[in-house]
PDB file of C-alpha atoms and ligand atoms in Angstrom:
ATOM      1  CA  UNK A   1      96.322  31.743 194.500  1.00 49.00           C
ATOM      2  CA  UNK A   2      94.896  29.207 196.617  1.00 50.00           C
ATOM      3  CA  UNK A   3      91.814  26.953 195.431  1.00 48.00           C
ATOM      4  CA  UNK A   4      89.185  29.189 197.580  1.00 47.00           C
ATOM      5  CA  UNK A   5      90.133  32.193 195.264  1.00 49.00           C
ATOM      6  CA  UNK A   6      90.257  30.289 192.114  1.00 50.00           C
ATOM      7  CA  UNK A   7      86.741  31.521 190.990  1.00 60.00           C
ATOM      8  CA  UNK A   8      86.751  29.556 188.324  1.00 84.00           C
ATOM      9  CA  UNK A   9      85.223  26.290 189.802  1.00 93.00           C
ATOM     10  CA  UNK A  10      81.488  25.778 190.197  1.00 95.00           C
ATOM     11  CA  UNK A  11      78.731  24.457 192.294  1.00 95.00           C
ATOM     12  CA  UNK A  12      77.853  22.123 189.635  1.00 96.00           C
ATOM     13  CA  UNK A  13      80.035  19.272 187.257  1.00 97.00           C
ATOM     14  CA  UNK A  14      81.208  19.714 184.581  1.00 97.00           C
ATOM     15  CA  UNK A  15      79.947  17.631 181.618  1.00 97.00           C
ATOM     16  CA  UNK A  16      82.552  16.625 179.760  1.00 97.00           C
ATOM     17  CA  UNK A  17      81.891  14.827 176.269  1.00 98.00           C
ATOM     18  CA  UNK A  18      84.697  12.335 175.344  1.00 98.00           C
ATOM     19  CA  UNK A  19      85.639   9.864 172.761  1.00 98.00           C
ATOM     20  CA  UNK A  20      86.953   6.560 172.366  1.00 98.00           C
ATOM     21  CA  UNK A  21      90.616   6.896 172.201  1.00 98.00           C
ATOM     22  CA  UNK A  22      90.688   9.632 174.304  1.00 98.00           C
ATOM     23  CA  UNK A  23      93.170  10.828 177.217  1.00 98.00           C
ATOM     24  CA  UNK A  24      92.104  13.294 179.468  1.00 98.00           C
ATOM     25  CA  UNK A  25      93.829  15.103 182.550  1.00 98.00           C
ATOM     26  CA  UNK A  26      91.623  16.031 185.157  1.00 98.00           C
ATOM     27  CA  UNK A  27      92.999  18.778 187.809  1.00 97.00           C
ATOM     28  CA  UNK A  28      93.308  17.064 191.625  1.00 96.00           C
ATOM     29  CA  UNK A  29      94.812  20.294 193.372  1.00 95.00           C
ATOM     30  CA  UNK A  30      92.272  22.651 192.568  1.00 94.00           C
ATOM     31  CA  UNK A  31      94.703  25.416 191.615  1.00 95.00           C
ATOM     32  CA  UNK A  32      93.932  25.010 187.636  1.00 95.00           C
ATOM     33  CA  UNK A  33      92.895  27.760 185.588  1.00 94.00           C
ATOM     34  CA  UNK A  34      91.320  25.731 183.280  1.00 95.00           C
ATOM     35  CA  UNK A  35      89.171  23.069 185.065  1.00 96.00           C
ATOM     36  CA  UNK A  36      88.587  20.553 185.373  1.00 96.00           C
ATOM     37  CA  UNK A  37      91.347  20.142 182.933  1.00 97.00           C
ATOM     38  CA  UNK A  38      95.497  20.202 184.579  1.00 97.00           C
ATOM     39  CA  UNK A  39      97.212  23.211 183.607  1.00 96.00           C
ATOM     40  CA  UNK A  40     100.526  22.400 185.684  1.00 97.00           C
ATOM     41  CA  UNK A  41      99.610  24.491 188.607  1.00 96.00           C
ATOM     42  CA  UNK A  42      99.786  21.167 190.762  1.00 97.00           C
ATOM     43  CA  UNK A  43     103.886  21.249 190.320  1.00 96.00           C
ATOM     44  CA  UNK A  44     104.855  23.101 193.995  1.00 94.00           C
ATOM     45  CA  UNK A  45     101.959  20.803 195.800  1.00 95.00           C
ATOM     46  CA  UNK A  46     101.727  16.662 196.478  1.00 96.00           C
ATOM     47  CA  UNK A  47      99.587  17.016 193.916  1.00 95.00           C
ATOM     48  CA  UNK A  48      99.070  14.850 190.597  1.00 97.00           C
ATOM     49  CA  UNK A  49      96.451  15.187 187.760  1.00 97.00           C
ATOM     50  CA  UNK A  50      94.602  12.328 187.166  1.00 97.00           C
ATOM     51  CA  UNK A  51      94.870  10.947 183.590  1.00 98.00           C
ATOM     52  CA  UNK A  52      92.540   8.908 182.485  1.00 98.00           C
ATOM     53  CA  UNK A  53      91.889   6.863 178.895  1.00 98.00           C
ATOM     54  CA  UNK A  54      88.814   6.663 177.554  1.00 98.00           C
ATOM     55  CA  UNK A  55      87.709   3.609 175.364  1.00 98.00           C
ATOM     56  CA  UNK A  56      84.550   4.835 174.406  1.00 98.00           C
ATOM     57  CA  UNK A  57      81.853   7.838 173.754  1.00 98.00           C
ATOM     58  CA  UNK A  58      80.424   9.031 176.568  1.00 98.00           C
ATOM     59  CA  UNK A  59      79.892  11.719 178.645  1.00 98.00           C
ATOM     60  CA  UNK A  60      81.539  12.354 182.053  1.00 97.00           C
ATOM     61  CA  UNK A  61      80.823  14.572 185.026  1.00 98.00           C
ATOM     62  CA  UNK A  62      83.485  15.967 186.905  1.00 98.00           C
ATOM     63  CA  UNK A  63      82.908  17.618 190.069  1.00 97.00           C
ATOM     64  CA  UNK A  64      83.250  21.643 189.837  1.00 97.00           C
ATOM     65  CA  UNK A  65      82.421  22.401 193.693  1.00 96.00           C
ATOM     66  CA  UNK A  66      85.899  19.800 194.905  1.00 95.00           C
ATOM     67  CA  UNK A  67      83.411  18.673 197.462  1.00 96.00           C
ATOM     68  CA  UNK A  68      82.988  15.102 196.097  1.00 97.00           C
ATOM     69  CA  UNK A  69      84.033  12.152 197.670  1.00 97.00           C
ATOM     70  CA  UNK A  70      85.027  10.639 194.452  1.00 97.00           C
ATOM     71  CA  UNK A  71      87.669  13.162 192.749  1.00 95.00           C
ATOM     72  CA  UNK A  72      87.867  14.277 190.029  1.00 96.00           C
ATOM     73  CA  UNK A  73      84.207  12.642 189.859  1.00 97.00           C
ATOM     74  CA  UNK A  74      80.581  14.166 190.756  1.00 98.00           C
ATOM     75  CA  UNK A  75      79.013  12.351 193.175  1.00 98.00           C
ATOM     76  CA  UNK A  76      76.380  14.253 193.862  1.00 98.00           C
ATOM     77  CA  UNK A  77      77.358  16.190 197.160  1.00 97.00           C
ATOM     78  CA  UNK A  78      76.852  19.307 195.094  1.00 96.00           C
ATOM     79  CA  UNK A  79      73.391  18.995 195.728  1.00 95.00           C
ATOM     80  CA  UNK A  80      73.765  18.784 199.342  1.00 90.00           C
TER      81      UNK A  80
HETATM   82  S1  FES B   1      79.952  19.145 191.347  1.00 77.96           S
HETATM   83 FE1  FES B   1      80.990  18.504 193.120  1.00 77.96          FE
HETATM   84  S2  FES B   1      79.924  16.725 193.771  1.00 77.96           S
HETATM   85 FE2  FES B   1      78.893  17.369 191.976  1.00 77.96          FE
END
């Protein structure tokens, strides 16, 4: 399936609420089934998952429309 038929993306983040302590893997092929979280769908691509700690509460936005500049981060181009 390639990431245009993977209807399970959106045209908006994703809010994601973390906590300290944390580790989260966020999908940079876009062929998860489970964004933005990796599934290990990126193994036959260049592909890795970003993994990233978290050291405190908070709450994250990751892109759902893979249009941002700043994978796997919302930067707002959703909007556009
Ligand atoms: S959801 Fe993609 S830039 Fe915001």
């Amino acid at each position: 399936m390639s990431e245009s038929e993977n209807k399970s993306w959106q045209q908006e983040p994703f809010v994601v609420d973390v906590k300290r302590g944390d580790t989260k893997c966020y999908c940079m092929c876009g062929l998860t089934k489970t964004p933005p979280f990796c599934d290990g769908s990126h193994k036959d691509t260049h592909d890795v998952p970003m993994v990233v700690h978290y050291d405190k509460d908070e709450t994250v936005y990751v892109c759902g429309c893979r249009k941002s500049a700043n994978l796997p981060f919302c930067d707002g181009t959703h909007k556009k």
